[in-house]
XYZ file of C-alpha atoms in Angstrom:
651
model
C -45.751 -65.318 -7.489
C -42.635 -66.561 -5.790
C -40.252 -65.733 -8.187
C -42.113 -62.068 -7.792
C -41.847 -62.282 -4.096
C -37.720 -63.099 -4.830
C -37.791 -60.011 -7.029
C -39.254 -57.196 -4.270
C -37.069 -58.985 -1.956
C -34.182 -58.912 -3.652
C -34.878 -54.944 -4.690
C -35.021 -54.340 -0.889
C -31.986 -56.364 -0.192
C -30.006 -54.454 -2.989
C -31.730 -50.780 -1.769
C -30.650 -51.947 1.925
C -27.184 -53.158 0.727
C -26.619 -49.387 -1.249
C -28.316 -47.521 2.282
C -25.389 -49.113 4.370
C -22.614 -48.415 1.920
C -23.576 -44.892 1.245
C -23.779 -44.247 4.672
C -20.462 -46.006 5.402
C -18.899 -43.907 3.283
C -20.435 -41.017 4.931
C -18.738 -41.794 7.895
C -15.735 -42.712 6.392
C -15.222 -39.430 4.772
C -17.123 -37.397 7.939
C -13.775 -35.283 8.419
C -12.410 -34.610 4.979
C -12.446 -31.282 4.027
C -15.298 -30.606 1.732
C -16.594 -33.676 1.355
C -20.809 -33.175 1.281
C -23.227 -35.689 2.853
C -25.012 -38.595 0.789
C -28.345 -39.687 0.970
C -30.129 -42.703 -1.380
C -33.611 -41.294 -2.571
C -35.772 -44.705 -2.998
C -38.429 -45.336 -5.448
C -41.376 -47.586 -5.424
C -40.732 -50.049 -8.379
C -43.851 -50.015 -11.372
C -46.716 -51.941 -10.057
C -48.971 -54.616 -12.351
C -51.746 -55.056 -12.998
C -53.139 -58.091 -12.616
C -56.675 -57.751 -13.129
C -57.542 -56.963 -9.539
C -55.412 -54.364 -9.230
C -51.923 -53.536 -8.969
C -49.288 -55.503 -7.426
C -45.459 -53.770 -6.358
C -43.095 -55.158 -7.940
C -40.336 -53.917 -4.581
C -37.842 -50.360 -4.843
C -35.161 -49.030 -6.798
C -32.712 -46.563 -5.975
C -33.499 -43.830 -7.677
C -30.300 -41.655 -6.835
C -27.848 -41.084 -4.622
C -28.037 -37.374 -3.770
C -25.276 -34.918 -2.411
C -26.227 -32.044 0.068
C -24.862 -29.105 -1.257
C -25.934 -26.288 -1.642
C -24.673 -23.500 -4.240
C -25.644 -20.620 -2.231
C -24.293 -21.726 0.978
C -21.155 -22.812 -1.485
C -20.764 -18.980 -2.824
C -21.274 -17.198 0.583
C -18.601 -18.941 1.877
C -16.538 -18.176 -1.054
C -17.091 -14.624 -0.782
C -16.228 -14.570 3.230
C -13.103 -16.851 2.876
C -12.177 -14.504 0.195
C -12.312 -11.616 2.648
C -11.044 -12.718 5.113
C -7.375 -14.002 3.910
C -7.407 -10.578 2.524
C -8.193 -8.944 5.490
C -5.709 -11.648 7.028
C -3.349 -10.605 4.677
C -3.308 -7.351 4.881
C -2.695 -7.710 8.286
C 0.313 -9.819 8.415
C 1.768 -7.210 6.275
C 0.908 -4.096 7.800
C 1.730 -4.716 11.143
C 5.278 -5.003 10.529
C 4.764 -1.608 9.726
C 3.105 -0.707 12.612
C 5.615 -2.394 15.121
C 8.562 -0.950 13.203
C 7.449 2.563 12.706
C 5.697 3.097 16.818
C 8.724 1.514 18.131
C 9.897 4.291 21.249
C 13.738 3.079 20.137
C 14.240 2.391 16.870
C 11.395 4.626 15.032
C 12.694 8.004 14.005
C 10.953 10.409 16.657
C 14.083 9.531 19.062
C 16.436 9.916 16.576
C 14.597 13.544 15.679
C 14.622 14.747 18.902
C 18.379 13.575 19.679
C 19.617 15.369 16.348
C 17.646 19.010 17.375
C 18.886 18.442 20.579
C 22.867 18.310 18.926
C 21.515 21.354 16.919
C 20.538 23.288 20.448
C 24.028 22.393 22.185
C 25.445 23.895 19.434
C 23.459 27.266 19.829
C 24.565 27.351 23.397
C 28.714 26.372 22.321
C 28.671 27.614 18.937
C 32.896 27.313 19.376
C 32.150 23.895 21.809
C 34.516 20.732 19.761
C 32.222 18.393 21.552
C 29.099 19.897 20.724
C 29.979 20.575 17.034
C 30.500 16.582 17.193
C 28.082 15.625 18.960
C 26.110 17.450 15.983
C 28.062 15.374 13.197
C 27.355 12.016 14.966
C 23.519 12.955 15.478
C 23.079 13.611 12.300
C 24.417 10.811 10.716
C 22.551 8.510 13.696
C 19.170 10.422 12.096
C 20.281 9.520 8.528
C 21.145 5.615 9.472
C 17.102 5.503 11.368
C 15.767 7.311 8.322
C 17.430 4.538 5.560
C 17.158 1.635 8.090
C 13.469 2.454 8.429
C 13.349 2.723 4.498
C 15.377 -0.494 4.417
C 12.773 -2.326 6.453
C 9.928 -1.270 4.284
C 12.550 -2.128 1.209
C 12.370 -5.862 2.764
C 8.549 -6.303 2.975
C 8.423 -4.589 -0.983
C 10.169 -7.685 -1.793
C 8.444 -9.820 0.251
C 5.125 -8.979 -1.185
C 7.172 -9.841 -4.902
C 7.811 -12.971 -3.897
C 4.357 -14.196 -2.363
C 2.839 -12.652 -5.470
C 4.515 -15.032 -7.244
C 4.048 -18.306 -5.105
C 0.149 -17.107 -5.003
C 0.452 -17.116 -9.065
C 1.736 -20.296 -9.056
C -0.712 -21.879 -6.644
C -3.835 -20.081 -8.567
C -2.398 -21.674 -11.784
C -2.456 -25.511 -10.387
C -5.483 -25.134 -8.957
C -6.412 -24.184 -12.373
C -5.251 -26.911 -14.313
C -7.070 -29.379 -11.561
C -10.054 -27.495 -11.918
C -9.894 -28.269 -15.973
C -8.925 -31.680 -14.981
C -12.247 -32.001 -12.809
C -14.283 -30.418 -15.216
C -13.288 -32.902 -17.684
C -13.496 -35.910 -15.645
C -17.414 -35.149 -14.032
C -19.160 -34.096 -17.427
C -17.296 -37.435 -19.189
C -18.634 -39.575 -15.875
C -21.860 -37.521 -16.531
C -22.140 -38.352 -20.195
C -21.559 -42.099 -19.830
C -24.052 -42.140 -16.830
C -26.142 -39.783 -16.452
C -25.730 -39.928 -13.217
C -23.419 -36.527 -10.717
C -20.221 -37.957 -9.521
C -20.936 -36.765 -6.484
C -16.993 -37.134 -4.616
C -15.680 -35.393 -7.835
C -17.965 -32.746 -7.253
C -17.112 -32.252 -4.051
C -13.564 -32.512 -4.710
C -14.132 -29.892 -7.141
C -15.935 -27.386 -4.484
C -13.297 -28.019 -2.399
C -10.705 -26.921 -5.064
C -12.839 -23.867 -5.718
C -12.484 -23.200 -2.043
C -9.119 -23.780 -1.718
C -8.641 -20.787 -4.982
C -10.732 -18.455 -2.835
C -8.020 -18.576 -0.304
C -5.483 -17.132 -2.946
C -7.729 -14.787 -4.856
C -11.398 -14.116 -5.291
C -12.971 -16.016 -8.304
C -16.505 -16.170 -9.446
C -18.093 -19.821 -10.574
C -21.053 -20.069 -13.301
C -22.470 -23.330 -13.652
C -22.390 -25.390 -17.427
C -23.104 -28.029 -19.136
C -22.963 -31.846 -17.786
C -22.008 -30.391 -14.376
C -18.883 -28.297 -16.081
C -18.355 -24.774 -14.018
C -16.828 -21.620 -15.552
C -14.431 -19.803 -13.392
C -13.295 -16.310 -13.655
C -11.184 -14.131 -11.356
C -11.473 -9.819 -11.151
C -13.359 -8.038 -14.061
C -14.312 -11.711 -15.292
C -11.346 -12.813 -17.029
C -11.806 -16.834 -17.631
C -9.423 -18.746 -15.812
C -11.029 -21.906 -16.339
C -13.707 -22.467 -19.286
C -15.085 -26.405 -19.049
C -11.674 -28.324 -19.427
C -9.582 -25.381 -20.651
C -7.634 -23.537 -18.136
C -5.816 -20.089 -18.662
C -2.687 -18.424 -17.101
C -1.356 -16.002 -14.933
C 2.018 -15.232 -15.109
C 4.237 -12.062 -12.884
C 6.096 -10.350 -15.014
C 7.992 -6.450 -13.735
C 5.759 -3.256 -14.181
C 7.097 -1.722 -16.721
C 7.515 1.274 -15.262
C 9.171 -0.140 -12.308
C 11.263 -2.906 -12.102
C 11.215 -3.854 -8.907
C 7.421 -4.121 -8.810
C 5.774 -7.322 -9.199
C 2.449 -7.287 -11.553
C 0.410 -9.582 -12.860
C -0.546 -10.581 -16.597
C -3.360 -12.918 -18.380
C -2.102 -14.711 -20.473
C -4.073 -15.463 -23.874
C -2.788 -16.422 -27.601
C 0.617 -16.455 -26.282
C 0.435 -12.812 -25.103
C 0.589 -11.474 -21.871
C -1.899 -9.052 -20.804
C -1.164 -6.771 -17.925
C -3.619 -6.699 -15.763
C -3.992 -3.840 -13.254
C -3.818 -4.273 -9.262
C -7.271 -3.555 -8.499
C -8.381 -6.026 -10.525
C -7.766 -8.645 -7.762
C -9.690 -7.578 -5.044
C -10.277 -10.929 -2.799
C -8.396 -13.272 -1.473
C -4.588 -13.257 0.020
C -3.362 -11.876 -3.864
C -5.970 -8.895 -3.414
C -4.475 -8.358 0.180
C -0.984 -8.040 -0.576
C -1.957 -5.385 -4.164
C -4.189 -3.736 -1.399
C -1.361 -3.021 1.123
C 1.407 -2.616 -1.058
C -0.856 -0.044 -3.354
C -2.895 1.905 0.015
C -0.160 1.306 2.884
C 3.059 0.683 2.040
C 3.945 3.063 -1.069
C 2.254 5.591 0.981
C 4.058 4.632 3.836
C 7.768 4.697 1.797
C 6.478 8.224 0.028
C 5.792 9.475 3.521
C 8.496 9.056 5.275
C 10.448 10.266 2.358
C 8.645 13.308 2.132
C 9.719 13.710 5.765
C 13.465 13.085 4.897
C 13.498 15.047 1.504
C 11.679 18.569 3.690
C 14.217 18.043 6.036
C 17.305 18.318 3.856
C 16.508 20.948 2.037
C 15.162 23.135 4.719
C 18.030 22.392 6.521
C 20.088 23.269 3.572
C 19.135 25.535 3.120
C 19.654 27.902 6.255
C 22.882 26.181 6.909
C 24.076 27.694 3.039
C 23.044 31.294 4.975
C 25.749 30.711 7.599
C 29.250 31.236 8.191
C 31.832 28.066 9.401
C 34.257 28.849 11.598
C 36.822 29.774 9.239
C 34.771 32.468 7.524
C 33.007 30.957 4.702
C 29.980 29.991 3.651
C 27.682 26.480 4.843
C 27.649 24.208 2.322
C 24.846 21.307 2.383
C 24.692 19.213 5.413
C 22.500 16.363 4.020
C 22.181 14.615 0.897
C 18.719 15.358 -1.036
C 17.649 12.722 -3.436
C 15.786 13.543 -6.473
C 12.730 12.810 -7.833
C 12.807 8.493 -9.457
C 11.722 9.100 -13.067
C 10.713 5.740 -14.915
C 10.420 5.409 -18.446
C 7.499 2.620 -19.278
C 9.469 0.745 -21.786
C 6.773 0.005 -23.962
C 6.946 3.905 -25.120
C 7.008 4.237 -28.874
C 8.748 7.261 -28.747
C 12.485 7.542 -28.708
C 12.671 11.228 -28.050
C 10.282 11.863 -25.333
C 12.097 12.493 -22.195
C 10.256 13.345 -18.486
C 12.545 15.539 -15.659
C 11.536 16.547 -12.240
C 12.690 18.249 -10.126
C 11.697 19.012 -6.109
C 11.231 23.159 -6.056
C 9.186 23.304 -2.684
C 9.136 20.474 0.048
C 6.185 22.449 1.691
C 4.130 21.671 -1.400
C 4.888 17.917 -1.513
C 2.132 14.891 -0.977
C 2.434 11.692 -0.402
C 1.425 10.393 -3.964
C 3.138 9.361 -6.994
C 2.420 10.497 -11.156
C 2.335 9.586 -14.096
C 3.451 11.424 -17.577
C 1.423 10.726 -20.099
C 1.004 11.916 -23.739
C -2.125 12.143 -25.948
C 0.016 12.392 -29.078
C -0.150 16.097 -29.184
C 0.137 17.240 -25.206
C 1.504 16.193 -22.059
C 0.119 15.550 -18.959
C 0.828 15.214 -15.320
C -1.518 12.681 -13.469
C -1.539 12.805 -9.888
C -2.418 8.795 -9.112
C -4.069 9.630 -5.778
C -6.876 11.360 -7.011
C -5.982 10.938 -10.986
C -6.199 14.883 -11.474
C -4.521 15.504 -14.275
C -2.851 18.519 -15.645
C -1.531 19.874 -18.705
C 1.988 20.701 -19.300
C 1.581 24.060 -20.679
C 5.005 25.790 -19.602
C 8.619 23.595 -19.200
C 9.124 23.672 -16.531
C 5.546 23.058 -14.742
C 5.530 23.653 -11.511
C 2.452 21.135 -9.336
C 2.529 20.136 -6.036
C 6.067 21.507 -5.565
C 7.534 19.674 -8.099
C 8.303 20.883 -11.700
C 8.377 19.014 -14.534
C 9.273 18.927 -17.490
C 8.204 17.016 -20.499
C 9.738 16.958 -24.717
C 10.071 14.484 -27.316
C 8.088 13.572 -29.937
C 4.667 12.850 -28.489
C 3.160 9.613 -29.164
C -0.346 8.577 -27.740
C -0.137 6.684 -24.775
C 3.648 6.618 -23.804
C 4.616 7.602 -20.328
C 7.033 7.912 -17.476
C 6.336 7.531 -14.337
C 7.534 9.919 -11.277
C 7.748 9.079 -7.665
C 8.967 12.178 -5.862
C 10.097 11.246 -2.585
C 10.465 7.352 -2.926
C 13.874 7.482 -2.528
C 13.986 10.429 -0.131
C 15.048 8.264 3.558
C 16.913 5.353 1.563
C 19.266 8.169 0.051
C 19.204 10.065 3.006
C 23.119 11.269 4.055
C 25.427 13.005 5.703
C 27.769 15.347 3.507
C 29.438 17.167 5.880
C 32.358 15.545 7.671
C 34.398 18.155 8.949
C 32.934 19.807 12.328
C 34.735 23.258 11.281
C 32.564 23.676 8.502
C 29.163 23.613 10.986
C 27.462 26.969 9.748
C 26.587 29.071 13.620
C 27.044 32.071 12.948
C 25.084 34.264 10.053
C 26.525 36.227 7.854
C 25.763 40.018 8.103
C 25.979 41.623 11.624
C 23.627 44.792 12.210
C 24.610 46.890 15.012
C 24.456 50.850 16.419
C 27.498 52.527 17.104
C 28.889 52.923 20.671
C 28.845 56.278 20.471
C 25.436 56.634 19.827
C 22.646 58.654 21.967
C 18.964 58.053 20.549
C 17.003 55.375 21.192
C 17.229 54.092 17.770
C 17.266 50.424 16.495
C 18.112 48.373 13.808
C 17.089 45.243 13.339
C 18.945 41.988 12.742
C 20.476 42.093 8.958
C 17.835 39.603 6.547
C 19.755 37.920 3.837
C 19.084 35.280 1.484
C 20.752 32.634 -1.300
C 21.679 35.106 -3.639
C 23.764 37.628 -1.155
C 25.890 34.397 -0.294
C 26.794 33.419 -3.950
C 30.191 33.933 -4.429
C 31.037 37.923 -5.625
C 27.892 39.177 -3.856
C 28.824 39.754 0.161
C 29.397 43.199 1.082
C 33.222 43.684 0.258
C 33.203 47.085 3.084
C 30.202 48.278 5.981
C 27.417 49.559 5.050
C 26.975 52.589 6.892
C 23.252 54.625 8.006
C 23.948 58.039 9.566
C 21.092 60.117 10.891
C 21.152 64.361 10.478
C 17.548 66.394 10.271
C 16.692 68.242 7.238
C 15.043 71.827 7.123
C 12.535 70.441 4.469
C 12.193 66.707 4.948
C 12.815 66.661 8.960
C 14.546 63.507 9.877
C 16.710 61.616 7.676
C 19.405 59.215 6.783
C 22.120 58.478 4.479
C 23.703 55.193 3.080
C 27.023 54.590 1.962
C 25.497 52.364 -1.140
C 22.492 52.812 -3.253
C 19.306 52.076 -1.514
C 15.806 51.473 -1.837
C 12.912 51.366 0.552
C 9.610 49.737 0.445
C 6.686 51.048 2.369
C 3.626 48.705 2.124
C 3.527 48.086 -2.232
C 5.696 51.600 -3.141
C 9.439 50.952 -3.362
C 11.545 54.050 -3.479
C 15.327 53.762 -4.882
C 18.170 56.347 -3.580
C 22.196 56.970 -4.479
C 24.732 56.501 -2.144
C 24.054 59.965 0.049
C 20.957 60.716 -0.903
C 18.835 61.908 2.036
C 16.097 59.791 3.103
C 13.431 60.392 5.124
C 13.061 58.501 8.023
C 9.383 58.999 9.030
C 8.724 56.751 5.475
C 11.712 53.711 6.389
C 10.775 53.794 9.783
C 10.012 50.513 10.581
C 10.117 49.668 6.949
C 12.467 47.679 4.636
C 15.780 49.272 3.695
C 17.608 47.250 1.054
C 21.273 47.444 -0.299
C 23.660 44.984 -1.950
C 22.564 41.625 -2.876
C 19.397 40.821 -1.712
C 20.178 42.631 2.149
C 17.792 44.740 4.143
C 17.114 46.010 7.355
C 14.388 47.404 9.538
C 14.651 50.690 11.682
C 12.875 51.858 14.544
C 13.057 54.414 17.418
C 14.336 57.802 17.547
C 18.011 58.084 16.647
C 19.667 61.270 17.366
C 21.712 63.395 14.857
C 25.212 61.977 14.049
C 23.911 58.173 15.081
C 25.395 55.952 12.634
C 24.319 51.733 12.250
C 26.455 49.766 10.377
C 25.505 46.394 8.680
C 29.148 44.360 7.951
C 30.206 40.852 6.397
C 30.274 38.587 10.040
C 33.939 38.196 10.052
C 35.578 34.911 10.876
C 35.397 32.617 14.125
C 33.482 34.609 15.531
C 31.313 33.179 18.151
C 28.109 34.159 16.833
C 25.264 31.119 17.231
C 22.670 33.321 14.970
C 22.499 30.535 12.018
C 22.363 27.802 14.594
C 19.067 29.739 16.398
C 17.704 29.781 13.035
C 18.335 25.528 12.449
C 17.065 24.964 15.944
C 13.812 26.380 15.096
C 13.247 24.425 11.854
C 12.112 21.688 14.786
C 8.789 23.243 15.671
C 8.274 25.428 12.267
C 5.563 23.763 10.409
C 7.041 22.650 6.899
C 5.114 20.075 5.542
C 1.937 20.133 4.156
C 1.182 23.650 2.827
C 2.880 24.926 6.178
C 0.549 23.014 8.563
C 3.197 20.393 9.252
C 6.369 20.156 11.169
C 8.743 17.327 10.516
C 7.528 15.202 13.332
C 3.973 16.031 13.227
C 4.383 14.502 9.869
C 5.686 11.524 11.069
C 3.697 11.067 13.921
C 1.118 11.530 10.969
C 2.621 8.419 9.511
C 2.745 6.415 12.559
C -0.743 7.326 13.727
C -2.061 6.462 10.035
C 0.123 2.837 10.258
C -1.948 1.814 13.545
C -5.074 3.245 12.786
C -5.199 1.197 9.882
C -3.445 -1.406 11.322
C -6.620 -1.461 13.930
C -9.043 -1.235 11.469
C -8.083 -4.250 9.269
C -7.593 -6.301 12.541
C -10.913 -5.791 13.847
C -12.534 -6.189 10.496
C -10.679 -9.455 10.322
C -12.382 -10.244 13.430
C -15.489 -9.659 12.193
C -13.888 -11.896 8.536
C -13.604 -14.966 10.685
C -16.692 -14.752 12.666
C -18.242 -14.337 9.362
C -16.573 -17.041 7.653
C -17.632 -19.140 10.707
C -20.879 -18.878 10.348
C -21.139 -19.233 6.436
C -19.506 -22.577 7.133
C -21.731 -23.597 9.892
C -24.702 -22.668 8.022
C -23.265 -24.756 5.001
C -22.766 -27.820 7.246
C -25.920 -27.821 8.256
C -26.664 -29.108 4.721
C -23.727 -30.146 4.010
C -22.132 -31.712 6.786
C -21.922 -35.430 8.443
C -23.763 -35.743 11.966
C -22.195 -39.059 13.152
C -25.556 -40.187 15.265
C -27.270 -39.266 12.409
C -25.502 -41.999 10.363
C -25.227 -44.266 12.887
C -29.468 -44.580 13.116
C -29.112 -44.771 9.618
C -26.983 -47.876 9.929
C -29.150 -49.791 12.360
C -32.500 -48.564 9.597
C -30.660 -50.574 6.753
C -29.697 -52.963 8.769
C -32.876 -53.882 9.845
C -34.137 -53.367 6.114
C -31.540 -55.670 4.922
C -32.660 -58.056 7.409
C -36.584 -57.899 6.617
C -35.138 -57.944 3.004
C -33.679 -60.958 3.638
C -36.098 -62.386 5.638
C -38.423 -62.119 2.133
C -36.309 -63.455 0.223
C -36.454 -66.799 2.557
C -39.667 -66.882 2.542
C -40.002 -66.533 -0.956
C -37.934 -69.918 -1.065
C -39.874 -71.693 1.059
C -42.998 -70.770 -0.955
C -40.918 -72.158 -3.859
C -40.014 -74.755 -2.307
C -43.099 -75.698 -1.432
C -44.289 -75.555 -5.304
C -42.068 -77.878 -5.818
C -42.813 -80.423 -3.845
C -46.343 -80.520 -4.832
C -45.095 -82.346 -8.066
C -43.151 -85.356 -6.393
């Protein structure tokens, strides 16, 4: 009997000792990230039937239980992944927001100063200081475009570096998780018990992994887990880890992308595969915000350059020569996919209508027979049926052998701002004057009027200018009434009907009044009023050095002219839309990030209510186990006394 009491006391002493050790372990690790509270679970020892009832055999430690809720852990991982993505997104977009919205270094002040100098030249077309100021402000505007784009390129390069560092961290976590899986599986097989501290270490690694990328966890055999990312690509399976690798995009060597290494081959993964964690935030920012911002800025630069150049080339400089292009306009960036099979496939693109440009990039892809242009913003395909095929203001051409899957990437506006430069350096070459003058003869007696002559780029081509003035002389015909004759062949368009007249032929004025009277290479005027017989109107070339500001007035009008977005937006409004988009997106991400932080805090609080160590509770447990230890020791002391009594009976 004494022996049984001694064994019972011994089991109680051991159980209390384990309880004290476990409680001390909890207290020691209370501030260790990822540690889960452990509790000793005891069970009664099997009783012995002595005929008159079962006598207990003490206690045993059934399990050292780890308090960890997989559902709450998953909630924390999800919240952590989302918050990390938003924080990474906000860290990047806030840089652009500050850059674009700056009232001194932004584009808006430079645009205002440039067009103000255009107005100054319009007011003083022969003023040397005004002309020089125009060139200086044009240089400042171009420098501002390039400066903003350069900063955006720095952000893009920084993203490439962060993608690489995140992939390095992910691969490191994958290796460590595989090793922990091996240790946990081996320990579980050897003892049959779960190695709690190793499980905590693994859960903490998975939580850290979710800061970089959203990871899914599925339980496996022997307490192992399978960790996957993206669309189910396994990262850790048992004791095996898989590797991610950063490479250059096959269509853009400056753009980092991630590939999945399997069987010693690199399988590229779409950016959309990574939807959470810092990596997901970086990819989302790059595709939805950075690309759009740089394309939008480039689109504004291209539209401004093309529109200004086109109008400037319709004017005459101080020497009477046709105006030259003021700005350099970047051509679309066309990049061949390095994985293309066809050796003869070529793609080209030319911007033909800046007003129709979008903020999207395009993919020209072959299906093995035909070529298709795919707008990346909405994946809308358009088959190339003619060469060139004009889509969104861009003339696409594709030729060569068509091989299924071969492709090119076309970025129409990506270089618009970086290559925006001033080509003119001579202030005398500023084309302030219009090329034609339409005027009445001073001796005219009637109230007839002639509108300013209209002409285009065709007229400005070499050899197409008027060699001599064109005269329109009025008289009265007995049959036709009021008529006029032109010194050159002329055509009159009324509505949709055009009538041609030879030089000197009688032209009925009743039909021509207010209509388009065209001659030469695309020159047209409009007549109105009541001219008298003998009245003469002349259209002549503008002389060199004329104090003429008509072309400069037309250039100044471009500031408020709606050119972009199909004729609905001007240059400043286009830039303001970009600033507004970035500002609103920044605020949206900031608010979502704050909400995400709150959700993460709530999820962690719920998790800690289950897994966290409460030091007050542990202090109580210490007293409880201390008392149990002392009581068990007392039982053993009594058993020893009883045993001594039994021994003394035999003396």
